[in-house]
CSV table of C-alpha atoms (C1' of nucleotides) in Angstrom, one decimal:
chain,number,residue,atom,x,y,z
A,1,MET,CA,6.5,38.8,-63.8
A,2,ALA,CA,5.9,40.5,-60.5
A,3,ALA,CA,6.3,37.2,-58.8
A,4,TYR,CA,9.8,37.0,-60.1
A,5,TYR,CA,10.7,39.6,-57.6
A,6,ASP,CA,8.0,39.3,-54.9
A,7,ILE,CA,9.0,35.9,-53.7
A,8,ASN,CA,12.3,37.4,-52.5
A,9,PRO,CA,12.9,39.2,-49.2
A,10,ARG,CA,14.0,42.8,-49.0
A,11,PHE,CA,16.7,44.3,-46.8
A,12,TYR,CA,17.7,47.5,-45.3
A,13,VAL,CA,20.8,48.7,-47.2
A,14,ALA,CA,23.2,51.0,-45.5
A,15,VAL,CA,26.3,52.9,-46.4
A,16,ASP,CA,29.2,53.4,-44.0
A,17,CYS,CA,32.0,55.9,-44.6
A,18,ILE,CA,35.6,55.5,-43.8
A,19,ILE,CA,36.7,59.2,-43.9
A,20,PHE,CA,40.4,59.7,-44.1
A,21,GLY,CA,42.1,63.0,-43.3
A,22,PHE,CA,45.7,64.0,-43.1
A,23,ASN,CA,47.6,66.5,-41.0
A,24,GLN,CA,51.0,67.0,-39.5
A,25,LYS,CA,50.4,64.1,-37.1
A,26,GLY,CA,49.5,61.7,-39.8
A,27,LEU,CA,46.4,60.0,-41.1
A,28,SER,CA,43.2,60.2,-39.1
A,29,LEU,CA,39.7,58.9,-39.4
A,30,LEU,CA,36.6,60.8,-38.7
A,31,LEU,CA,34.6,58.7,-36.2
A,32,LEU,CA,31.4,59.0,-34.4
A,33,LYS,CA,30.8,58.4,-30.7
A,34,ARG,CA,27.3,57.0,-31.0
A,35,ASP,CA,24.6,58.7,-29.0
A,36,MET,CA,22.0,56.3,-30.1
A,37,ASP,CA,21.2,52.6,-30.1
A,38,PRO,CA,22.3,50.2,-31.3
A,39,GLY,CA,25.8,50.6,-30.1
A,40,ARG,CA,25.3,53.6,-27.9
A,41,GLY,CA,28.5,55.0,-26.4
A,42,GLU,CA,30.7,53.0,-28.8
A,43,TRP,CA,32.7,54.3,-31.7
A,44,SER,CA,31.5,53.8,-35.2
A,45,LEU,CA,31.7,55.0,-38.7
A,46,MET,CA,29.3,57.5,-40.1
A,47,GLY,CA,26.6,55.7,-41.9
A,48,GLY,CA,23.1,55.9,-43.1
A,49,PHE,CA,20.4,54.0,-45.0
A,50,VAL,CA,20.0,54.0,-48.7
A,51,GLN,CA,16.7,55.7,-49.7
A,52,ARG,CA,14.4,55.0,-52.6
A,53,ASP,CA,15.3,58.1,-54.6
A,54,GLU,CA,19.1,57.6,-54.7
A,55,SER,CA,21.7,55.2,-55.9
A,56,VAL,CA,23.9,53.5,-53.4
A,57,ASP,CA,26.8,55.7,-54.5
A,58,ASP,CA,24.6,58.8,-54.0
A,59,ALA,CA,23.6,57.6,-50.6
A,60,ALA,CA,27.3,57.5,-49.6
A,61,LYS,CA,27.8,61.0,-50.9
A,62,ARG,CA,24.8,62.2,-49.0
A,63,VAL,CA,25.9,60.7,-45.8
A,64,LEU,CA,29.3,62.1,-46.2
A,65,LYS,CA,27.9,65.5,-46.9
A,66,GLN,CA,25.6,65.3,-43.9
A,67,LEU,CA,28.6,64.9,-41.6
A,68,THR,CA,31.2,67.1,-43.3
A,69,GLY,CA,29.2,69.5,-45.5
A,70,LEU,CA,31.5,68.4,-48.4
A,71,THR,CA,30.4,67.5,-51.9
A,72,GLN,CA,32.7,66.5,-54.8
A,73,VAL,CA,34.7,64.2,-52.6
A,74,TYR,CA,36.9,61.4,-53.7
A,75,MET,CA,35.2,58.2,-52.7
A,76,GLU,CA,35.6,54.5,-53.5
A,77,GLN,CA,33.7,51.4,-52.6
A,78,ALA,CA,35.6,49.3,-50.0
A,79,GLY,CA,33.3,46.3,-50.1
A,80,THR,CA,29.9,45.1,-49.1
A,81,PHE,CA,29.3,43.5,-45.8
A,82,GLY,CA,26.4,41.2,-45.6
A,83,GLU,CA,26.7,38.8,-42.7
A,84,ILE,CA,23.3,38.0,-41.2
A,85,ASN,CA,23.9,39.3,-37.8
A,86,ARG,CA,26.4,42.0,-38.5
A,87,ASP,CA,24.0,44.5,-37.0
A,88,PRO,CA,22.4,43.1,-33.9
A,89,GLY,CA,19.3,45.3,-34.2
A,90,GLU,CA,18.1,44.2,-37.6
A,91,ARG,CA,19.4,42.6,-40.7
A,92,VAL,CA,21.2,45.4,-42.6
A,93,ILE,CA,23.5,44.9,-45.6
A,94,SER,CA,26.1,47.6,-45.7
A,95,VAL,CA,28.2,49.0,-48.5
A,96,ALA,CA,31.5,50.6,-47.2
A,97,TYR,CA,33.1,53.5,-48.9
A,98,TYR,CA,36.2,55.3,-48.1
A,99,ALA,CA,36.6,59.0,-48.6
A,100,LEU,CA,39.7,61.2,-48.8
A,101,ILE,CA,39.1,64.7,-47.7
A,102,ASN,CA,41.2,67.7,-46.9
A,103,ILE,CA,41.3,67.9,-43.2
A,104,ASP,CA,41.2,71.7,-43.2
A,105,GLU,CA,38.0,72.1,-45.2
A,106,TYR,CA,34.9,70.7,-43.7
A,107,ASP,CA,31.9,71.9,-41.7
A,108,LYS,CA,33.2,71.8,-38.1
A,109,GLU,CA,29.8,72.7,-36.7
A,110,SER,CA,28.2,69.8,-38.3
A,111,VAL,CA,30.9,67.4,-37.1
A,112,LYS,CA,30.5,68.7,-33.6
A,113,LYS,CA,26.8,68.3,-33.8
A,114,HIS,CA,27.2,64.7,-34.9
A,115,ASN,CA,29.5,64.0,-32.0
A,116,ALA,CA,32.3,63.1,-34.4
A,117,TYR,CA,36.1,63.3,-33.8
A,118,TRP,CA,39.3,62.8,-35.7
A,119,VAL,CA,41.1,59.8,-34.4
A,120,GLU,CA,44.7,59.0,-35.4
A,121,ILE,CA,44.6,56.0,-37.5
A,122,ASN,CA,47.0,54.0,-35.3
A,123,SER,CA,44.9,54.8,-32.2
A,124,VAL,CA,41.5,53.8,-33.6
A,125,PRO,CA,39.5,52.0,-30.9
A,126,GLU,CA,37.5,48.9,-31.5
A,127,LEU,CA,34.4,50.0,-33.5
A,128,VAL,CA,30.8,48.7,-33.4
A,129,PHE,CA,29.6,45.9,-35.5
A,130,ASP,CA,32.0,45.0,-38.3
A,131,HIS,CA,33.2,48.6,-38.7
A,132,SER,CA,36.8,47.7,-37.7
A,133,GLN,CA,36.9,45.2,-40.5
A,134,MET,CA,35.6,47.8,-42.9
A,135,VAL,CA,38.4,50.1,-41.8
A,136,LYS,CA,41.0,47.5,-42.2
A,137,GLN,CA,39.8,46.6,-45.7
A,138,ALA,CA,39.5,50.3,-46.7
A,139,ARG,CA,43.0,51.0,-45.5
A,140,GLU,CA,44.5,48.2,-47.6
A,141,LEU,CA,42.6,49.2,-50.7
A,142,MET,CA,43.5,52.8,-50.2
A,143,ARG,CA,47.1,52.0,-49.8
A,144,LYS,CA,47.2,50.0,-53.0
A,145,LYS,CA,45.4,52.6,-54.9
A,146,ALA,CA,47.5,55.4,-53.5
A,147,SER,CA,50.6,53.6,-54.6
A,148,CYS,CA,49.8,53.6,-58.2
A,149,GLU,CA,47.1,56.3,-58.8
A,150,PRO,CA,47.2,59.9,-57.7
A,151,ILE,CA,44.4,59.9,-55.3
A,152,SER,CA,46.4,61.0,-52.3
A,153,PHE,CA,46.3,64.6,-53.4
A,154,ASN,CA,42.7,64.7,-52.2
A,155,LEU,CA,44.1,64.5,-48.7
A,156,LEU,CA,46.3,67.6,-49.2
A,157,PRO,CA,45.7,71.2,-49.8
A,158,LYS,CA,45.9,72.4,-53.4
A,159,LEU,CA,49.4,73.7,-52.7
A,160,PHE,CA,51.7,71.4,-50.7
A,161,THR,CA,55.3,71.0,-49.9
A,162,LEU,CA,57.3,67.9,-50.8
A,163,THR,CA,57.8,67.2,-47.1
A,164,GLN,CA,54.0,67.1,-46.7
A,165,LEU,CA,53.6,64.8,-49.6
A,166,GLN,CA,56.3,62.5,-48.2
A,167,ASN,CA,54.9,62.6,-44.7
A,168,LEU,CA,51.5,61.6,-46.3
A,169,TYR,CA,53.0,58.6,-48.0
A,170,GLU,CA,54.9,57.6,-44.9
A,171,ALA,CA,51.6,57.6,-43.1
A,172,ILE,CA,49.9,55.6,-45.8
A,173,TYR,CA,52.6,52.9,-45.9
A,174,GLY,CA,53.3,53.1,-42.2
A,175,LYS,CA,57.0,53.3,-42.8
A,176,PRO,CA,59.7,55.8,-43.5
A,177,ILE,CA,60.7,56.7,-47.0
A,178,ASP,CA,64.1,58.0,-48.2
A,179,LYS,CA,63.9,61.7,-48.9
A,180,ARG,CA,66.2,61.8,-51.9
A,181,ASN,CA,64.7,58.8,-53.6
A,182,PHE,CA,61.2,60.1,-53.0
A,183,ARG,CA,62.0,63.5,-54.5
A,184,LYS,CA,63.7,61.9,-57.5
A,185,LYS,CA,60.5,60.0,-58.3
A,186,VAL,CA,58.4,63.1,-57.8
A,187,ALA,CA,60.7,65.1,-60.1
A,188,ASP,CA,60.1,62.5,-62.8
A,189,MET,CA,56.3,63.2,-62.7
A,190,ASP,CA,55.6,66.2,-64.8
A,191,PHE,CA,52.1,66.5,-63.5
A,192,ILE,CA,53.4,67.3,-60.0
A,193,GLU,CA,54.4,70.9,-60.7
A,194,LYS,CA,56.7,73.1,-58.7
A,195,THR,CA,55.2,76.6,-58.3
A,196,ASP,CA,57.2,79.7,-57.4
A,197,MET,CA,55.4,80.0,-54.2
A,198,ILE,CA,57.0,79.3,-50.9
A,199,ASP,CA,55.5,78.0,-47.7
A,200,LYS,CA,57.0,79.5,-44.6
A,201,THR,CA,54.7,77.9,-42.0
A,202,GLY,CA,56.5,74.6,-42.0
A,203,SER,CA,60.1,75.8,-41.6
A,204,LYS,CA,62.1,78.9,-41.2
A,205,ARG,CA,63.8,78.5,-44.5
A,206,GLY,CA,60.6,77.9,-46.4
A,207,ALA,CA,59.8,75.2,-48.9
A,208,TYR,CA,58.5,75.4,-52.5
A,209,LEU,CA,54.9,74.7,-52.9
A,210,TYR,CA,53.8,72.1,-55.5
A,211,GLN,CA,50.5,71.3,-57.1
A,212,PHE,CA,49.0,68.4,-58.8
A,213,ASN,CA,48.0,69.2,-62.4
A,214,HIS,CA,44.9,67.1,-63.2
A,215,THR,CA,45.0,68.1,-66.9
A,216,ALA,CA,48.6,67.1,-67.4
A,217,TYR,CA,47.9,63.7,-65.7
A,218,GLY,CA,46.6,61.4,-68.5
A,219,LYS,CA,45.9,57.7,-68.4
A,220,ASP,CA,49.2,57.1,-70.0
A,221,SER,CA,51.0,58.8,-67.2
A,222,LYS,CA,53.0,56.7,-64.9
A,223,PHE,CA,52.4,57.1,-61.2
A,224,LYS,CA,54.3,55.1,-58.5
A,225,LEU,CA,55.1,56.4,-55.1
B,1,MET,CA,14.4,51.8,-31.3
B,2,ALA,CA,12.5,50.0,-34.0
B,3,ALA,CA,11.8,53.3,-35.6
B,4,TYR,CA,15.5,53.7,-36.2
B,5,TYR,CA,15.2,51.1,-38.9
B,6,ASP,CA,11.5,51.2,-39.8
B,7,ILE,CA,11.6,54.6,-41.4
B,8,ASN,CA,13.9,53.3,-44.0
B,9,PRO,CA,13.0,51.5,-47.2
B,10,ARG,CA,14.1,48.0,-47.9
B,11,PHE,CA,15.4,46.6,-51.2
B,12,TYR,CA,15.8,43.4,-53.1
B,13,VAL,CA,19.5,42.5,-53.0
B,14,ALA,CA,20.9,40.3,-55.7
B,15,VAL,CA,24.2,38.7,-56.4
B,16,ASP,CA,25.6,38.3,-59.9
B,17,CYS,CA,28.5,35.9,-60.8
B,18,ILE,CA,31.2,36.6,-63.3
B,19,ILE,CA,32.4,33.0,-63.9
B,20,PHE,CA,35.8,32.7,-65.4
B,21,GLY,CA,37.0,29.5,-67.1
B,22,PHE,CA,40.2,28.8,-69.1
B,23,ASN,CA,40.9,26.4,-71.9
B,24,GLN,CA,43.2,26.1,-74.9
B,25,LYS,CA,41.3,28.9,-76.6
B,26,GLY,CA,41.8,31.3,-73.7
B,27,LEU,CA,39.5,32.8,-71.0
B,28,SER,CA,35.8,32.4,-71.2
B,29,LEU,CA,32.8,33.4,-69.2
B,30,LEU,CA,29.8,31.3,-68.3
B,31,LEU,CA,26.8,33.3,-69.5
B,32,LEU,CA,23.1,32.7,-69.5
B,33,LYS,CA,20.8,33.2,-72.4
B,34,ARG,CA,17.8,34.4,-70.4
B,35,ASP,CA,14.6,32.5,-70.9
B,36,MET,CA,12.7,34.8,-68.6
B,37,ASP,CA,11.7,38.4,-68.2
B,38,PRO,CA,13.1,40.9,-67.7
B,39,GLY,CA,15.7,40.7,-70.4
B,40,ARG,CA,14.3,37.6,-72.1
B,41,GLY,CA,16.5,36.4,-75.0
B,42,GLU,CA,19.4,38.5,-73.9
B,43,TRP,CA,22.7,37.4,-72.4
B,44,SER,CA,23.3,37.9,-68.8
B,45,LEU,CA,25.3,36.8,-65.8
B,46,MET,CA,24.1,34.1,-63.5
B,47,GLY,CA,22.4,35.8,-60.6
B,48,GLY,CA,20.0,35.4,-57.8
B,49,PHE,CA,18.4,37.1,-54.8
B,50,VAL,CA,19.9,37.2,-51.3
B,51,GLN,CA,17.6,35.3,-48.9
B,52,ARG,CA,17.0,35.9,-45.2
B,53,ASP,CA,18.9,32.9,-44.0
B,54,GLU,CA,22.2,33.6,-45.8
B,55,SER,CA,24.9,36.2,-45.9
B,56,VAL,CA,25.5,38.0,-49.2
B,57,ASP,CA,28.7,36.0,-49.7
B,58,ASP,CA,26.8,32.8,-49.1
B,59,ALA,CA,24.2,33.8,-51.6
B,60,ALA,CA,26.9,34.2,-54.2
B,61,LYS,CA,28.2,30.7,-53.4
B,62,ARG,CA,24.7,29.3,-53.5
B,63,VAL,CA,24.0,30.8,-56.9
B,64,LEU,CA,27.3,29.6,-58.3
B,65,LYS,CA,26.6,26.1,-57.0
B,66,GLN,CA,23.1,26.2,-58.5
B,67,LEU,CA,24.6,26.7,-62.0
B,68,THR,CA,27.8,24.7,-61.8
B,69,GLY,CA,27.3,22.3,-58.9
B,70,LEU,CA,30.6,23.5,-57.5
B,71,THR,CA,31.4,24.3,-53.9
B,72,GLN,CA,34.7,25.6,-52.5
B,73,VAL,CA,35.2,27.9,-55.4
B,74,TYR,CA,37.5,30.9,-55.3
B,75,MET,CA,35.3,34.0,-55.3
B,76,GLU,CA,35.9,37.7,-54.8
B,77,GLN,CA,33.6,40.7,-54.6
B,78,ALA,CA,33.8,42.8,-57.7
B,79,GLY,CA,31.7,45.7,-56.5
B,80,THR,CA,28.1,46.6,-55.7
B,81,PHE,CA,25.9,48.1,-58.3
B,82,GLY,CA,23.1,50.3,-56.9
B,83,GLU,CA,21.8,52.7,-59.6
B,84,ILE,CA,18.1,53.3,-59.2
B,85,ASN,CA,17.0,51.9,-62.6
B,86,ARG,CA,19.8,49.4,-63.3
B,87,ASP,CA,17.1,46.7,-63.3
B,88,PRO,CA,14.1,47.9,-65.3
B,89,GLY,CA,11.7,45.6,-63.6
B,90,GLU,CA,12.2,46.6,-59.9
B,91,ARG,CA,14.8,48.4,-57.8
B,92,VAL,CA,17.4,45.8,-57.2
B,93,ILE,CA,20.8,46.4,-55.6
B,94,SER,CA,23.3,43.8,-56.8
B,95,VAL,CA,26.6,42.7,-55.5
B,96,ALA,CA,28.9,41.3,-58.2
B,97,TYR,CA,31.3,38.5,-57.6
B,98,TYR,CA,33.8,36.9,-59.8
B,99,ALA,CA,34.6,33.2,-59.6
B,100,LEU,CA,37.5,31.2,-61.0
B,101,ILE,CA,36.7,27.6,-61.9
B,102,ASN,CA,38.4,24.8,-63.6
B,103,ILE,CA,36.6,24.6,-66.9
B,104,ASP,CA,36.7,20.8,-66.9
B,105,GLU,CA,35.0,20.2,-63.6
B,106,TYR,CA,31.4,21.4,-63.4
B,107,ASP,CA,28.0,20.0,-63.7
B,108,LYS,CA,27.3,20.1,-67.4
B,109,GLU,CA,23.7,18.9,-67.0
B,110,SER,CA,23.0,21.8,-64.8
B,111,VAL,CA,24.6,24.3,-67.1
B,112,LYS,CA,22.6,23.0,-70.0
B,113,LYS,CA,19.4,23.2,-68.0
B,114,HIS,CA,20.1,26.8,-67.2
B,115,ASN,CA,20.7,27.6,-70.8
B,116,ALA,CA,24.2,28.7,-70.1
B,117,TYR,CA,27.2,28.7,-72.4
B,118,TRP,CA,30.9,29.4,-72.3
B,119,VAL,CA,31.7,32.5,-74.3
B,120,GLU,CA,35.2,33.6,-75.1
B,121,ILE,CA,36.0,36.7,-73.2
B,122,ASN,CA,36.9,38.7,-76.2
B,123,SER,CA,33.6,37.8,-77.9
B,124,VAL,CA,31.3,38.5,-75.0
B,125,PRO,CA,28.1,40.2,-76.4
B,126,GLU,CA,26.4,43.1,-74.8
B,127,LEU,CA,24.8,41.9,-71.6
B,128,VAL,CA,21.5,42.9,-69.9
B,129,PHE,CA,21.3,45.7,-67.4
B,130,ASP,CA,24.7,46.8,-66.1
B,131,HIS,CA,26.2,43.3,-66.4
B,132,SER,CA,28.7,44.4,-69.1
B,133,GLN,CA,30.0,46.9,-66.6
B,134,MET,CA,30.3,44.3,-63.9
B,135,VAL,CA,32.3,42.1,-66.3
B,136,LYS,CA,34.6,44.9,-67.1
B,137,GLN,CA,35.2,45.7,-63.5
B,138,ALA,CA,35.7,42.1,-62.5
B,139,ARG,CA,38.2,41.6,-65.3
B,140,GLU,CA,40.3,44.4,-64.1
B,141,LEU,CA,40.2,43.4,-60.5
B,142,MET,CA,41.0,39.8,-61.5
B,143,ARG,CA,43.9,40.9,-63.6
B,144,LYS,CA,45.4,43.0,-60.8
B,145,LYS,CA,44.9,40.2,-58.3
B,146,ALA,CA,46.2,37.5,-60.5
B,147,SER,CA,49.4,39.5,-61.1
B,148,CYS,CA,50.4,39.5,-57.5
B,149,GLU,CA,48.6,36.6,-55.8
B,150,PRO,CA,48.4,33.0,-56.9
B,151,ILE,CA,44.7,32.9,-57.7
B,152,SER,CA,45.1,31.9,-61.3
B,153,PHE,CA,45.7,28.2,-60.3
B,154,ASN,CA,42.0,28.0,-59.6
B,155,LEU,CA,41.6,28.2,-63.4
B,156,LEU,CA,43.9,25.3,-64.1
B,157,PRO,CA,43.9,21.6,-63.3
B,158,LYS,CA,45.9,20.5,-60.3
B,159,LEU,CA,48.7,19.4,-62.7
B,160,PHE,CA,49.5,21.8,-65.5
B,161,THR,CA,52.3,22.5,-67.9
B,162,LEU,CA,54.3,25.7,-68.0
B,163,THR,CA,52.9,26.4,-71.4
B,164,GLN,CA,49.4,26.2,-70.0
B,165,LEU,CA,50.3,28.6,-67.2
B,166,GLN,CA,51.8,31.0,-69.7
B,167,ASN,CA,48.9,30.8,-72.0
B,168,LEU,CA,46.6,31.6,-69.0
B,169,TYR,CA,48.6,34.7,-68.1
B,170,GLU,CA,48.7,35.8,-71.7
B,171,ALA,CA,44.9,35.6,-71.7
B,172,ILE,CA,44.6,37.4,-68.5
B,173,TYR,CA,46.8,40.3,-69.6
B,174,GLY,CA,45.7,40.1,-73.2
B,175,LYS,CA,49.2,40.3,-74.5
B,176,PRO,CA,52.1,37.9,-75.3
B,177,ILE,CA,54.8,37.1,-72.7
B,178,ASP,CA,58.3,36.1,-73.3
B,179,LYS,CA,58.7,32.4,-72.7
B,180,ARG,CA,62.2,32.4,-71.2
B,181,ASN,CA,61.5,35.3,-68.9
B,182,PHE,CA,58.3,33.7,-67.8
B,183,ARG,CA,59.9,30.4,-67.0
B,184,LYS,CA,62.7,32.1,-65.1
B,185,LYS,CA,60.2,33.8,-62.8
B,186,VAL,CA,58.3,30.6,-62.3
B,187,ALA,CA,61.6,28.8,-61.5
B,188,ASP,CA,62.2,31.3,-58.7
B,189,MET,CA,58.9,30.4,-57.0
B,190,ASP,CA,59.5,27.3,-54.9
B,191,PHE,CA,55.8,26.8,-54.4
B,192,ILE,CA,55.3,26.1,-58.1
B,193,GLU,CA,56.7,22.6,-58.1
B,194,LYS,CA,57.9,20.5,-61.0
B,195,THR,CA,56.6,16.9,-60.8
B,196,ASP,CA,58.2,14.0,-62.6
B,197,MET,CA,55.0,13.5,-64.6
B,198,ILE,CA,54.8,14.4,-68.2
B,199,ASP,CA,51.8,15.5,-70.2
B,200,LYS,CA,51.7,14.1,-73.7
B,201,THR,CA,48.3,15.6,-74.8
B,202,GLY,CA,49.7,19.0,-75.6
B,203,SER,CA,52.7,18.0,-77.7
B,204,LYS,CA,54.5,15.1,-79.2
B,205,ARG,CA,57.5,15.6,-77.1
B,206,GLY,CA,55.6,16.0,-73.9
B,207,ALA,CA,56.0,18.6,-71.1
B,208,TYR,CA,56.6,18.4,-67.5
B,209,LEU,CA,53.6,18.8,-65.2
B,210,TYR,CA,53.8,21.3,-62.4
B,211,GLN,CA,51.6,21.8,-59.3
B,212,PHE,CA,50.9,24.7,-57.0
B,213,ASN,CA,51.9,23.9,-53.4
B,214,HIS,CA,49.5,25.7,-51.1
B,215,THR,CA,51.4,24.8,-48.0
B,216,ALA,CA,54.7,26.0,-49.3
B,217,TYR,CA,53.1,29.3,-50.3
B,218,GLY,CA,53.2,31.6,-47.2
B,219,LYS,CA,52.2,35.2,-46.9
B,220,ASP,CA,55.9,36.1,-47.0
B,221,SER,CA,56.2,34.4,-50.4
B,222,LYS,CA,56.7,36.7,-53.4
B,223,PHE,CA,54.4,36.2,-56.3
B,224,LYS,CA,54.6,38.3,-59.4
B,225,LEU,CA,53.7,37.1,-62.9
C,1,DT,C1',61.8,14.1,-92.5
C,2,DC,C1',59.3,17.5,-90.8
C,3,DA,C1',56.0,20.1,-88.2
C,4,DA,C1',55.0,21.4,-83.6
C,5,DA,C1',55.7,22.3,-79.0
C,6,DA,C1',59.4,22.0,-75.1
C,7,DG,C1',63.2,23.6,-73.2
C,8,DT,C1',67.3,26.6,-72.2
C,9,DG,C1',71.2,31.8,-71.0
C,10,DT,C1',73.1,36.1,-71.7
C,11,DT,C1',73.1,40.9,-72.2
C,12,DA,C1',71.2,45.6,-71.8
C,13,DA,C1',68.2,48.8,-69.7
C,14,DT,C1',65.5,50.3,-66.1
C,15,DA,C1',64.0,50.9,-61.6
C,16,DG,C1',64.9,50.7,-56.8
C,17,DT,C1',67.8,51.3,-52.7
C,18,DA,C1',71.3,53.0,-49.6
C,19,DC,C1',73.6,56.8,-48.0
C,20,DA,C1',75.6,62.3,-45.9
C,21,DC,C1',76.2,66.8,-46.3
C,22,DC,C1',75.4,71.9,-47.0
C,23,DC,C1',71.7,75.7,-47.1
C,24,DA,C1',68.7,79.3,-45.5
C,25,DT,C1',66.3,81.3,-41.8
C,26,DG,C1',64.1,82.9,-37.5
C,27,DA,C1',64.5,82.8,-32.8
D,1,DT,C1',74.9,81.0,-33.3
D,2,DC,C1',72.3,77.4,-33.5
D,3,DA,C1',68.4,74.5,-34.1
D,4,DT,C1',65.2,73.2,-37.7
D,5,DG,C1',63.6,71.6,-41.8
D,6,DG,C1',64.9,72.2,-47.1
D,7,DG,C1',67.4,70.6,-50.6
D,8,DT,C1',70.7,67.9,-53.5
D,9,DG,C1',73.9,63.3,-56.3
D,10,DT,C1',76.2,59.0,-56.8
D,11,DA,C1',77.1,54.1,-56.6
D,12,DC,C1',75.2,49.6,-56.0
D,13,DT,C1',71.6,46.1,-56.5
D,14,DA,C1',67.7,44.0,-58.3
D,15,DT,C1',64.4,43.5,-61.6
D,16,DT,C1',62.7,43.5,-66.2
D,17,DA,C1',63.1,43.2,-71.2
D,18,DA,C1',65.0,41.6,-75.4
D,19,DC,C1',66.5,38.0,-78.1
D,20,DA,C1',67.4,32.5,-81.1
D,21,DC,C1',68.5,28.1,-81.2
D,22,DT,C1',68.4,22.9,-80.0
D,23,DT,C1',65.5,18.9,-78.5
D,24,DT,C1',62.1,15.4,-78.9
D,25,DT,C1',58.7,12.8,-81.0
D,26,DG,C1',54.5,11.3,-83.6
D,27,DA,C1',52.5,11.6,-87.9
DNA sequence: TCAAAAGTGTTAATAGTACACCCATGA
DNA sequence: TCATGGGTGTACTATTAACACTTTTGA
């Protein structure tokens, strides 16, 4: 039975992370300026190799934690990239994941140490290997998912204003949204709760803070933004 | 630089195919009754190991061709499965693909030789390893994609009746669809063309045959069924 | 003649889109 | 006092959903 497996080749398997963050300026990706070969000096995604003692999903979590210090992050597979020469150094099969993190909560020391920077999503330079393609694919998947499932809240602080939420969706879709229509939809979703707290950092008048209630959101809930 | 790679382990990488077919009775999957270990006697997806001289996508195409004799088949990744013990025999990382084929056009000899059978999708037994999970995931992805992109025509003959098309969507969604509403939508899509041919096999009266016009379908076309 | 599938329109409900002004506040 | 972002409602359009009968023909 051993032969059943042994006659086949084995491959390095990597994970690469498309890390989304959101701030006033819009969506950004956390990218590395590589200080090692292959691809030295070029921009790339944060990646790493799958190890024996971890699942592929766990490898992605580990790699993300390595860079950001974060655990419990929302991640989704964005596809597996297996072209023979995608990595010029060696044959590597890579599984891409996208992660949505709160841009205010991560280990800045670690990011600095890794030579990583936030890059606005519309100014992302050409990346090494097939990483640009991974980004493109991840963006599309994220957009689709964010339109019908409440994953976008992972990019916001626990308490957020409706303007922030709208800005986020404008960044995700890359186009403006009508304020009144947007707020009407939000008002129809009971699991996006208005609090009695007010944020004064964004405006003089102040805006009500809202929160996403995970418990109130059931699988029967409708979400469409 | 070699060390950059060498310190990492390598893995067997497999592909597994969720092969959809459609006939009068609805959607079916082409499944193998395994005559080899591991999992002898159990039902499984058709799979195979990625080789050095092929991309992962190409491996999936090769494996599909091996079983069905078909090339040029519509295939999509359904996800990568990388749990440590998902295959009890050895650590194998598997990339799942779903394929949509015309159930009337495949190599029946080859299928017989591989001990493969069409199983109605609602009667699929428990499968080996994590294959049941792969099927579940593939079904959901396929459903979503079929609802907004014209991939379903891969499951039909070139010429089909509207009843066939409707039955197909009822099978995909697992629920009945109103005939008049369905036909109204189809009529609005110029790239689903009525021919002057009539199919008499499905009814005494006969029904017009339609065809999907790939050329007429552009990326600006709207598709929603 | 009848069983079985093909074909055909209208109405109601819902969801989506377009659009402009007043409010509260700190500088 | 004024610049800035916060907040609100209505009319129109498009899409979706519900619903029943006539036609054709081979057995």
